[in-house]
Amino acid sequence: METRRPGSLAEVVLPVTAGWRLLFVPSRARELATTLGGSIMVPPVVAAPLLLAALVPAVLSGNSFFWGCFWVLLALTVVAVIVLTVAMMYVTVSLKVRWVELRTLGTPAQVVIARFLRSSTMAMADLHRVVVIERLSLGQRQSIKVVLHTGSETVECEPATFAPFSRVDAQALTGWLTEQLGQLQVAVERQTEVKRDFLRPDEWWTRSYTAELWRVPVGEVDDMAAQRGVEIYQYTPRAAAMSNPGTSVTVYDPGRAYDVAEELRAERAADSTAGPGPAEDDATDSR
């Protein structure tokens, strides 16, 4: 239930001659290598069960039909790797933003947007709004991005994988942008998007895990869930459907269950810091 420690703005906000640079992708080579690796690995991983299912009968039977199916699937996998690699590399090179410079000290003030192979410059007056969007799931940061809204386009700036920008504190970043751009009449907003659509039942929480998180006995989970408005889902696992069809498992909506855990923690903290009540004071005086 603990979030990662936020990174420092000093790692991603770099001074330049006429202002500041926001660094989203520290290394072009590393980002291209990451994109290339993912493009090459995804199709084989997805196709592996089909390839194995075609290869085993082909080897055992030696039938030309099964071998033909295997070679067709293998060829399709290779084509998928090539197509996905080309598409992903094109998107990365043409659309990925490496850094943005806010040249607020220049006359006139400008914004420079640098991608992998080209950069563009626009007047600060064309920048209407900047939005810092932070995506959360169960209190954990999933992603962060900065969106520049101009009169003609919307530019989404997302950090590279494991880049320092991915750890920066969203509130601190919003405050810094407001300080830099407020005097230039550019609106700065912060938005939080919380994931609520957890896959049921795979991503929903079991009764024992929920009880541990709420710090209550397992037997009290259902009553507390009903009181606090936590959705419950009952199902029979596939593994038990044949051997023990009467066995059912109850799982709980993680989104609301997490909120309840935070509420309980706040309530317990308030109770621990509250002073003794009147009855306790009287009892103390009587002693």
PDB file of C-alpha atoms in Angstrom:
ATOM      1  CA  MET A   1       0.000   0.000   0.000  1.00  0.00           C
ATOM      2  CA  GLU A   2       3.033   2.247  -0.153  1.00  0.00           C
ATOM      3  CA  THR A   3       3.807   4.246  -3.244  1.00  0.00           C
ATOM      4  CA  ARG A   4       7.260   4.558  -4.671  1.00  0.00           C
ATOM      5  CA  ARG A   5       9.309   7.476  -3.436  1.00  0.00           C
ATOM      6  CA  PRO A   6       8.863  10.422  -5.814  1.00  0.00           C
ATOM      7  CA  GLY A   7      11.850  11.485  -7.867  1.00  0.00           C
ATOM      8  CA  SER A   8      13.401  14.926  -7.706  1.00  0.00           C
ATOM      9  CA  LEU A   9      12.510  17.646 -10.189  1.00  0.00           C
ATOM     10  CA  ALA A  10      16.223  18.365 -10.513  1.00  0.00           C
ATOM     11  CA  GLU A  11      16.603  15.094 -12.449  1.00  0.00           C
ATOM     12  CA  VAL A  12      14.139  16.092 -15.154  1.00  0.00           C
ATOM     13  CA  VAL A  13      14.166  19.908 -15.165  1.00  0.00           C
ATOM     14  CA  LEU A  14      17.429  21.112 -16.699  1.00  0.00           C
ATOM     15  CA  PRO A  15      18.447  24.777 -17.127  1.00  0.00           C
ATOM     16  CA  VAL A  16      19.154  26.032 -20.645  1.00  0.00           C
ATOM     17  CA  THR A  17      20.143  29.430 -21.985  1.00  0.00           C
ATOM     18  CA  ALA A  18      16.656  30.900 -22.306  1.00  0.00           C
ATOM     19  CA  GLY A  19      14.721  28.822 -19.783  1.00  0.00           C
ATOM     20  CA  TRP A  20      14.256  25.189 -18.837  1.00  0.00           C
ATOM     21  CA  ARG A  21      14.177  21.772 -20.472  1.00  0.00           C
ATOM     22  CA  LEU A  22      11.827  18.979 -19.423  1.00  0.00           C
ATOM     23  CA  LEU A  23      13.620  15.687 -20.162  1.00  0.00           C
ATOM     24  CA  PHE A  24      11.342  12.753 -20.975  1.00  0.00           C
ATOM     25  CA  VAL A  25      13.744  10.377 -22.781  1.00  0.00           C
ATOM     26  CA  PRO A  26      17.309  10.502 -21.412  1.00  0.00           C
ATOM     27  CA  SER A  27      18.758   8.153 -24.051  1.00  0.00           C
ATOM     28  CA  ARG A  28      17.555   7.711 -27.618  1.00  0.00           C
ATOM     29  CA  ALA A  29      19.559   4.508 -28.062  1.00  0.00           C
ATOM     30  CA  ARG A  30      18.096   2.912 -24.934  1.00  0.00           C
ATOM     31  CA  GLU A  31      14.534   3.830 -25.907  1.00  0.00           C
ATOM     32  CA  LEU A  32      14.977   2.458 -29.427  1.00  0.00           C
ATOM     33  CA  ALA A  33      16.506  -0.739 -28.034  1.00  0.00           C
ATOM     34  CA  THR A  34      13.588  -1.164 -25.624  1.00  0.00           C
ATOM     35  CA  THR A  35      11.068  -0.632 -28.414  1.00  0.00           C
ATOM     36  CA  LEU A  36      12.899  -3.047 -30.699  1.00  0.00           C
ATOM     37  CA  GLY A  37      13.148  -5.716 -28.013  1.00  0.00           C
ATOM     38  CA  GLY A  38       9.449  -5.511 -27.201  1.00  0.00           C
ATOM     39  CA  SER A  39       8.482  -5.655 -30.878  1.00  0.00           C
ATOM     40  CA  ILE A  40      10.574  -8.764 -31.443  1.00  0.00           C
ATOM     41  CA  MET A  41       9.472 -10.624 -28.314  1.00  0.00           C
ATOM     42  CA  VAL A  42       5.709 -10.032 -28.246  1.00  0.00           C
ATOM     43  CA  PRO A  43       4.616 -12.003 -31.382  1.00  0.00           C
ATOM     44  CA  PRO A  44       6.658 -15.147 -30.537  1.00  0.00           C
ATOM     45  CA  VAL A  45       5.326 -15.162 -26.977  1.00  0.00           C
ATOM     46  CA  VAL A  46       1.737 -14.850 -28.205  1.00  0.00           C
ATOM     47  CA  ALA A  47       2.228 -17.454 -30.953  1.00  0.00           C
ATOM     48  CA  ALA A  48       4.215 -19.944 -28.834  1.00  0.00           C
ATOM     49  CA  PRO A  49       1.188 -22.050 -27.706  1.00  0.00           C
ATOM     50  CA  LEU A  50      -0.059 -22.356 -31.305  1.00  0.00           C
ATOM     51  CA  LEU A  51       3.396 -23.204 -32.616  1.00  0.00           C
ATOM     52  CA  LEU A  52       3.848 -25.851 -29.926  1.00  0.00           C
ATOM     53  CA  ALA A  53       0.396 -27.295 -30.609  1.00  0.00           C
ATOM     54  CA  ALA A  54       1.279 -27.635 -34.299  1.00  0.00           C
ATOM     55  CA  LEU A  55       4.833 -28.892 -33.747  1.00  0.00           C
ATOM     56  CA  VAL A  56       4.041 -31.763 -31.366  1.00  0.00           C
ATOM     57  CA  PRO A  57       1.610 -33.572 -33.729  1.00  0.00           C
ATOM     58  CA  ALA A  58       3.969 -32.928 -36.649  1.00  0.00           C
ATOM     59  CA  VAL A  59       6.918 -34.527 -34.848  1.00  0.00           C
ATOM     60  CA  LEU A  60       4.925 -37.459 -33.460  1.00  0.00           C
ATOM     61  CA  SER A  61       3.045 -38.308 -36.628  1.00  0.00           C
ATOM     62  CA  GLY A  62       5.355 -37.054 -39.333  1.00  0.00           C
ATOM     63  CA  ASN A  63       2.254 -36.073 -41.276  1.00  0.00           C
ATOM     64  CA  SER A  64       2.907 -33.472 -43.977  1.00  0.00           C
ATOM     65  CA  PHE A  65      -0.352 -31.672 -43.158  1.00  0.00           C
ATOM     66  CA  PHE A  66       0.742 -30.972 -39.574  1.00  0.00           C
ATOM     67  CA  TRP A  67       4.183 -29.888 -40.787  1.00  0.00           C
ATOM     68  CA  GLY A  68       2.522 -27.564 -43.267  1.00  0.00           C
ATOM     69  CA  CYS A  69       0.419 -25.991 -40.498  1.00  0.00           C
ATOM     70  CA  PHE A  70       3.524 -25.504 -38.390  1.00  0.00           C
ATOM     71  CA  TRP A  71       5.475 -23.789 -41.178  1.00  0.00           C
ATOM     72  CA  VAL A  72       2.513 -21.539 -42.001  1.00  0.00           C
ATOM     73  CA  LEU A  73       2.206 -20.461 -38.347  1.00  0.00           C
ATOM     74  CA  LEU A  74       5.948 -19.894 -38.151  1.00  0.00           C
ATOM     75  CA  ALA A  75       5.880 -17.756 -41.295  1.00  0.00           C
ATOM     76  CA  LEU A  76       2.962 -15.710 -39.939  1.00  0.00           C
ATOM     77  CA  THR A  77       4.875 -15.169 -36.694  1.00  0.00           C
ATOM     78  CA  VAL A  78       7.898 -13.879 -38.602  1.00  0.00           C
ATOM     79  CA  VAL A  79       5.693 -11.539 -40.621  1.00  0.00           C
ATOM     80  CA  ALA A  80       4.054 -10.287 -37.417  1.00  0.00           C
ATOM     81  CA  VAL A  81       7.473  -9.571 -35.914  1.00  0.00           C
ATOM     82  CA  ILE A  82       8.523  -7.573 -38.985  1.00  0.00           C
ATOM     83  CA  VAL A  83       5.266  -5.600 -39.195  1.00  0.00           C
ATOM     84  CA  LEU A  84       5.162  -4.840 -35.466  1.00  0.00           C
ATOM     85  CA  THR A  85       8.825  -3.837 -35.407  1.00  0.00           C
ATOM     86  CA  VAL A  86       8.420  -1.434 -38.322  1.00  0.00           C
ATOM     87  CA  ALA A  87       5.232   0.055 -36.854  1.00  0.00           C
ATOM     88  CA  MET A  88       6.634   0.517 -33.359  1.00  0.00           C
ATOM     89  CA  MET A  89       9.907   1.986 -34.568  1.00  0.00           C
ATOM     90  CA  TYR A  90       8.025   4.404 -36.825  1.00  0.00           C
ATOM     91  CA  VAL A  91       5.768   5.534 -33.981  1.00  0.00           C
ATOM     92  CA  THR A  92       8.722   5.967 -31.621  1.00  0.00           C
ATOM     93  CA  VAL A  93      10.863   7.894 -34.084  1.00  0.00           C
ATOM     94  CA  SER A  94       8.100  10.114 -35.448  1.00  0.00           C
ATOM     95  CA  LEU A  95       5.902  10.755 -32.408  1.00  0.00           C
ATOM     96  CA  LYS A  96       7.898  10.181 -29.216  1.00  0.00           C
ATOM     97  CA  VAL A  97       8.880  13.440 -27.499  1.00  0.00           C
ATOM     98  CA  ARG A  98      12.426  13.441 -26.107  1.00  0.00           C
ATOM     99  CA  TRP A  99      12.322  16.815 -24.394  1.00  0.00           C
ATOM    100  CA  VAL A 100      10.457  20.096 -24.277  1.00  0.00           C
ATOM    101  CA  GLU A 101      12.147  23.438 -23.747  1.00  0.00           C
ATOM    102  CA  LEU A 102      10.222  26.286 -22.175  1.00  0.00           C
ATOM    103  CA  ARG A 103      12.179  29.342 -23.313  1.00  0.00           C
ATOM    104  CA  THR A 104      10.389  31.752 -21.015  1.00  0.00           C
ATOM    105  CA  LEU A 105      13.361  34.136 -20.749  1.00  0.00           C
ATOM    106  CA  GLY A 106      13.600  34.750 -24.480  1.00  0.00           C
ATOM    107  CA  THR A 107      11.905  37.511 -26.459  1.00  0.00           C
ATOM    108  CA  PRO A 108       9.491  36.369 -27.668  1.00  0.00           C
ATOM    109  CA  ALA A 109       8.966  33.394 -25.336  1.00  0.00           C
ATOM    110  CA  GLN A 110       8.998  30.076 -27.194  1.00  0.00           C
ATOM    111  CA  VAL A 111       8.341  26.377 -26.758  1.00  0.00           C
ATOM    112  CA  VAL A 112      10.634  23.857 -28.470  1.00  0.00           C
ATOM    113  CA  ILE A 113       9.449  20.254 -28.871  1.00  0.00           C
ATOM    114  CA  ALA A 114      12.179  17.770 -29.778  1.00  0.00           C
ATOM    115  CA  ARG A 115      11.383  14.339 -31.154  1.00  0.00           C
ATOM    116  CA  PHE A 116      13.877  11.689 -32.256  1.00  0.00           C
ATOM    117  CA  LEU A 117      14.723  13.065 -35.692  1.00  0.00           C
ATOM    118  CA  ARG A 118      13.285  16.559 -35.719  1.00  0.00           C
ATOM    119  CA  SER A 119      12.269  19.459 -33.529  1.00  0.00           C
ATOM    120  CA  SER A 120       9.667  22.187 -33.850  1.00  0.00           C
ATOM    121  CA  THR A 121       9.400  25.659 -32.355  1.00  0.00           C
ATOM    122  CA  MET A 122       6.276  27.618 -31.597  1.00  0.00           C
ATOM    123  CA  ALA A 123       5.481  30.872 -29.863  1.00  0.00           C
ATOM    124  CA  MET A 124       4.538  30.620 -26.198  1.00  0.00           C
ATOM    125  CA  ALA A 125       1.362  32.525 -27.080  1.00  0.00           C
ATOM    126  CA  ASP A 126       0.201  29.464 -29.059  1.00  0.00           C
ATOM    127  CA  LEU A 127       0.378  27.299 -25.931  1.00  0.00           C
ATOM    128  CA  HIS A 128      -3.056  27.481 -24.340  1.00  0.00           C
ATOM    129  CA  ARG A 129      -2.970  24.826 -21.642  1.00  0.00           C
ATOM    130  CA  VAL A 130      -0.659  22.270 -20.016  1.00  0.00           C
ATOM    131  CA  VAL A 131      -2.101  19.214 -18.257  1.00  0.00           C
ATOM    132  CA  VAL A 132      -0.185  16.857 -15.979  1.00  0.00           C
ATOM    133  CA  ILE A 133      -1.978  13.491 -16.039  1.00  0.00           C
ATOM    134  CA  GLU A 134      -1.164  10.872 -13.416  1.00  0.00           C
ATOM    135  CA  ARG A 135      -2.618   7.374 -13.646  1.00  0.00           C
ATOM    136  CA  LEU A 136      -3.021   5.442 -10.396  1.00  0.00           C
ATOM    137  CA  SER A 137      -4.039   1.902  -9.545  1.00  0.00           C
ATOM    138  CA  LEU A 138      -4.634   0.990  -5.899  1.00  0.00           C
ATOM    139  CA  GLY A 139      -2.558   3.938  -4.771  1.00  0.00           C
ATOM    140  CA  GLN A 140       0.382   3.041  -7.001  1.00  0.00           C
ATOM    141  CA  ARG A 141       1.680   5.213  -9.838  1.00  0.00           C
ATOM    142  CA  GLN A 142       1.141   3.518 -13.192  1.00  0.00           C
ATOM    143  CA  SER A 143       2.179   6.336 -15.505  1.00  0.00           C
ATOM    144  CA  ILE A 144       2.516  10.083 -15.837  1.00  0.00           C
ATOM    145  CA  LYS A 145       2.506  12.338 -18.862  1.00  0.00           C
ATOM    146  CA  VAL A 146       2.425  16.009 -19.762  1.00  0.00           C
ATOM    147  CA  VAL A 147      -0.028  17.114 -22.451  1.00  0.00           C
ATOM    148  CA  LEU A 148       0.505  20.381 -24.307  1.00  0.00           C
ATOM    149  CA  HIS A 149      -2.630  21.917 -25.796  1.00  0.00           C
ATOM    150  CA  THR A 150      -2.045  24.411 -28.588  1.00  0.00           C
ATOM    151  CA  GLY A 151      -4.393  26.072 -31.010  1.00  0.00           C
ATOM    152  CA  SER A 152      -3.830  23.430 -33.678  1.00  0.00           C
ATOM    153  CA  GLU A 153      -2.702  20.220 -31.970  1.00  0.00           C
ATOM    154  CA  THR A 154      -2.293  18.241 -28.774  1.00  0.00           C
ATOM    155  CA  VAL A 155       1.197  16.982 -27.927  1.00  0.00           C
ATOM    156  CA  GLU A 156       1.483  14.102 -25.451  1.00  0.00           C
ATOM    157  CA  CYS A 157       4.844  13.806 -23.704  1.00  0.00           C
ATOM    158  CA  GLU A 158       5.374  10.472 -21.947  1.00  0.00           C
ATOM    159  CA  PRO A 159       8.600   9.421 -20.225  1.00  0.00           C
ATOM    160  CA  ALA A 160      10.705   6.505 -21.369  1.00  0.00           C
ATOM    161  CA  THR A 161      10.600   3.237 -19.452  1.00  0.00           C
ATOM    162  CA  PHE A 162      12.324   3.647 -16.065  1.00  0.00           C
ATOM    163  CA  ALA A 163      13.228   7.260 -16.917  1.00  0.00           C
ATOM    164  CA  PRO A 164      13.549   9.679 -13.962  1.00  0.00           C
ATOM    165  CA  PHE A 165      10.512  11.573 -15.239  1.00  0.00           C
ATOM    166  CA  SER A 166       8.311   8.528 -14.557  1.00  0.00           C
ATOM    167  CA  ARG A 167       9.019   8.930 -10.822  1.00  0.00           C
ATOM    168  CA  VAL A 168       8.623  12.688 -10.493  1.00  0.00           C
ATOM    169  CA  ASP A 169       5.997  13.953  -8.052  1.00  0.00           C
ATOM    170  CA  ALA A 170       2.961  15.120 -10.039  1.00  0.00           C
ATOM    171  CA  GLN A 171       1.986  17.839  -7.578  1.00  0.00           C
ATOM    172  CA  ALA A 172       5.511  19.265  -7.476  1.00  0.00           C
ATOM    173  CA  LEU A 173       5.694  19.225 -11.274  1.00  0.00           C
ATOM    174  CA  THR A 174       2.340  20.971 -11.564  1.00  0.00           C
ATOM    175  CA  GLY A 175       3.440  23.621  -9.099  1.00  0.00           C
ATOM    176  CA  TRP A 176       6.686  24.211 -10.967  1.00  0.00           C
ATOM    177  CA  LEU A 177       4.914  24.523 -14.329  1.00  0.00           C
ATOM    178  CA  THR A 178       2.394  26.928 -12.814  1.00  0.00           C
ATOM    179  CA  GLU A 179       5.238  29.069 -11.493  1.00  0.00           C
ATOM    180  CA  GLN A 180       6.968  29.141 -14.883  1.00  0.00           C
ATOM    181  CA  LEU A 181       3.943  29.572 -17.127  1.00  0.00           C
ATOM    182  CA  GLY A 182       1.436  31.411 -14.952  1.00  0.00           C
ATOM    183  CA  GLN A 183       2.922  34.811 -15.715  1.00  0.00           C
ATOM    184  CA  LEU A 184       2.619  34.015 -19.431  1.00  0.00           C
ATOM    185  CA  GLN A 185      -1.123  33.352 -19.120  1.00  0.00           C
ATOM    186  CA  VAL A 186      -0.779  29.598 -19.780  1.00  0.00           C
ATOM    187  CA  ALA A 187      -3.192  27.493 -17.723  1.00  0.00           C
ATOM    188  CA  VAL A 188      -1.687  24.497 -15.907  1.00  0.00           C
ATOM    189  CA  GLU A 189      -3.852  21.665 -14.597  1.00  0.00           C
ATOM    190  CA  ARG A 190      -3.315  18.386 -12.800  1.00  0.00           C
ATOM    191  CA  GLN A 191      -5.577  15.418 -13.489  1.00  0.00           C
ATOM    192  CA  THR A 192      -5.658  12.047 -11.773  1.00  0.00           C
ATOM    193  CA  GLU A 193      -7.032   8.972 -13.506  1.00  0.00           C
ATOM    194  CA  VAL A 194      -7.728   6.052 -11.167  1.00  0.00           C
ATOM    195  CA  LYS A 195      -8.095   2.548 -12.566  1.00  0.00           C
ATOM    196  CA  ARG A 196     -11.404   1.004 -11.562  1.00  0.00           C
ATOM    197  CA  ASP A 197     -12.022  -1.617 -14.244  1.00  0.00           C
ATOM    198  CA  PHE A 198     -10.246  -4.597 -12.673  1.00  0.00           C
ATOM    199  CA  LEU A 199     -10.729  -7.882 -14.514  1.00  0.00           C
ATOM    200  CA  ARG A 200     -13.172 -10.087 -12.624  1.00  0.00           C
ATOM    201  CA  PRO A 201     -12.396 -12.491 -11.048  1.00  0.00           C
ATOM    202  CA  ASP A 202      -8.695 -12.698 -11.954  1.00  0.00           C
ATOM    203  CA  GLU A 203      -7.744  -9.298 -10.528  1.00  0.00           C
ATOM    204  CA  TRP A 204     -10.271  -9.218  -7.691  1.00  0.00           C
ATOM    205  CA  TRP A 205      -9.123  -9.885  -4.119  1.00  0.00           C
ATOM    206  CA  THR A 206      -9.747 -13.039  -2.120  1.00  0.00           C
ATOM    207  CA  ARG A 207     -11.373 -13.000   1.305  1.00  0.00           C
ATOM    208  CA  SER A 208      -8.128 -13.796   3.132  1.00  0.00           C
ATOM    209  CA  TYR A 209      -6.172 -11.079   1.332  1.00  0.00           C
ATOM    210  CA  THR A 210      -8.931  -8.537   1.949  1.00  0.00           C
ATOM    211  CA  ALA A 211      -9.048  -9.451   5.642  1.00  0.00           C
ATOM    212  CA  GLU A 212      -5.286  -9.020   5.908  1.00  0.00           C
ATOM    213  CA  LEU A 213      -5.434  -5.633   4.207  1.00  0.00           C
ATOM    214  CA  TRP A 214      -8.317  -4.444   6.382  1.00  0.00           C
ATOM    215  CA  ARG A 215      -6.702  -5.984   9.500  1.00  0.00           C
ATOM    216  CA  VAL A 216      -9.908  -7.744  10.540  1.00  0.00           C
ATOM    217  CA  PRO A 217     -10.811 -11.426  11.090  1.00  0.00           C
ATOM    218  CA  VAL A 218     -11.753 -13.321   7.951  1.00  0.00           C
ATOM    219  CA  GLY A 219     -15.239 -13.913   9.287  1.00  0.00           C
ATOM    220  CA  GLU A 220     -15.972 -10.186   9.433  1.00  0.00           C
ATOM    221  CA  VAL A 221     -15.068  -9.411   5.834  1.00  0.00           C
ATOM    222  CA  ASP A 222     -18.482 -10.056   4.275  1.00  0.00           C
ATOM    223  CA  ASP A 223     -20.375  -7.947   6.826  1.00  0.00           C
ATOM    224  CA  MET A 224     -17.894  -5.102   6.510  1.00  0.00           C
ATOM    225  CA  ALA A 225     -18.028  -5.308   2.721  1.00  0.00           C
ATOM    226  CA  ALA A 226     -21.825  -4.993   2.827  1.00  0.00           C
ATOM    227  CA  GLN A 227     -21.627  -2.030   5.223  1.00  0.00           C
ATOM    228  CA  ARG A 228     -18.953  -0.226   3.211  1.00  0.00           C
ATOM    229  CA  GLY A 229     -20.376  -0.862  -0.257  1.00  0.00           C
ATOM    230  CA  VAL A 230     -17.730  -3.272  -1.592  1.00  0.00           C
ATOM    231  CA  GLU A 231     -18.988  -5.334  -4.532  1.00  0.00           C
ATOM    232  CA  ILE A 232     -18.702  -9.123  -4.119  1.00  0.00           C
ATOM    233  CA  TYR A 233     -18.499 -11.788  -6.802  1.00  0.00           C
ATOM    234  CA  GLN A 234     -18.862 -15.547  -6.292  1.00  0.00           C
ATOM    235  CA  TYR A 235     -17.658 -18.104  -8.804  1.00  0.00           C
ATOM    236  CA  THR A 236     -16.505 -21.697  -9.084  1.00  0.00           C
ATOM    237  CA  PRO A 237     -12.835 -22.041 -10.148  1.00  0.00           C
ATOM    238  CA  ARG A 238     -12.241 -24.136 -13.240  1.00  0.00           C
ATOM    239  CA  ALA A 239      -9.910 -26.426 -11.320  1.00  0.00           C
ATOM    240  CA  ALA A 240     -12.694 -27.318  -8.888  1.00  0.00           C
ATOM    241  CA  ALA A 241     -15.553 -27.414 -11.394  1.00  0.00           C
ATOM    242  CA  MET A 242     -15.123 -31.158 -12.106  1.00  0.00           C
ATOM    243  CA  SER A 243     -13.673 -32.519  -8.873  1.00  0.00           C
ATOM    244  CA  ASN A 244     -15.744 -30.457  -6.438  1.00  0.00           C
ATOM    245  CA  PRO A 245     -18.505 -28.575  -8.289  1.00  0.00           C
ATOM    246  CA  GLY A 246     -20.047 -27.245  -5.078  1.00  0.00           C
ATOM    247  CA  THR A 247     -16.941 -25.237  -4.195  1.00  0.00           C
ATOM    248  CA  SER A 248     -17.270 -21.504  -4.743  1.00  0.00           C
ATOM    249  CA  VAL A 249     -14.866 -18.645  -4.124  1.00  0.00           C
ATOM    250  CA  THR A 250     -15.810 -15.133  -3.072  1.00  0.00           C
ATOM    251  CA  VAL A 251     -13.733 -12.226  -4.354  1.00  0.00           C
ATOM    252  CA  TYR A 252     -13.969  -8.501  -3.709  1.00  0.00           C
ATOM    253  CA  ASP A 253     -13.706  -5.437  -5.939  1.00  0.00           C
ATOM    254  CA  PRO A 254     -10.118  -4.126  -5.424  1.00  0.00           C
ATOM    255  CA  GLY A 255     -10.960  -0.510  -6.206  1.00  0.00           C
ATOM    256  CA  ARG A 256     -13.510  -0.033  -3.433  1.00  0.00           C
ATOM    257  CA  ALA A 257     -11.738  -2.484  -1.101  1.00  0.00           C
ATOM    258  CA  TYR A 258      -8.585  -0.384  -1.304  1.00  0.00           C
ATOM    259  CA  ASP A 259     -10.569   2.759  -0.487  1.00  0.00           C
ATOM    260  CA  VAL A 260     -12.022   0.990   2.549  1.00  0.00           C
ATOM    261  CA  ALA A 261      -8.522   0.008   3.690  1.00  0.00           C
ATOM    262  CA  GLU A 262      -7.485   3.663   3.525  1.00  0.00           C
ATOM    263  CA  GLU A 263     -10.633   4.706   5.431  1.00  0.00           C
ATOM    264  CA  LEU A 264      -9.981   2.132   8.153  1.00  0.00           C
ATOM    265  CA  ARG A 265      -6.372   3.221   8.481  1.00  0.00           C
ATOM    266  CA  ALA A 266      -7.444   6.860   8.870  1.00  0.00           C
ATOM    267  CA  GLU A 267     -10.112   5.925  11.423  1.00  0.00           C
ATOM    268  CA  ARG A 268      -7.654   3.901  13.493  1.00  0.00           C
ATOM    269  CA  ALA A 269      -5.094   6.672  13.355  1.00  0.00           C
ATOM    270  CA  ALA A 270      -7.716   9.155  14.571  1.00  0.00           C
ATOM    271  CA  ASP A 271      -8.759   6.817  17.405  1.00  0.00           C
ATOM    272  CA  SER A 272      -5.145   6.343  18.523  1.00  0.00           C
ATOM    273  CA  THR A 273      -4.501  10.088  18.685  1.00  0.00           C
ATOM    274  CA  ALA A 274      -7.801  10.979  20.364  1.00  0.00           C
ATOM    275  CA  GLY A 275      -7.623  11.818  24.055  1.00  0.00           C
ATOM    276  CA  PRO A 276      -9.500   9.883  26.757  1.00  0.00           C
ATOM    277  CA  GLY A 277     -13.240  10.430  26.835  1.00  0.00           C
ATOM    278  CA  PRO A 278     -15.212  11.847  29.746  1.00  0.00           C
ATOM    279  CA  ALA A 279     -15.932   8.408  31.157  1.00  0.00           C
ATOM    280  CA  GLU A 280     -12.227   7.570  31.181  1.00  0.00           C
ATOM    281  CA  ASP A 281     -11.401  10.889  32.870  1.00  0.00           C
ATOM    282  CA  ASP A 282     -13.956  10.196  35.608  1.00  0.00           C
ATOM    283  CA  ALA A 283     -12.580   6.736  36.139  1.00  0.00           C
ATOM    284  CA  THR A 284      -9.077   8.142  36.445  1.00  0.00           C
ATOM    285  CA  ASP A 285     -10.220  10.739  38.990  1.00  0.00           C
ATOM    286  CA  SER A 286     -12.069   8.138  41.064  1.00  0.00           C
ATOM    287  CA  ARG A 287      -8.869   6.146  41.424  1.00  0.00           C
TER     288      ARG A 287
END
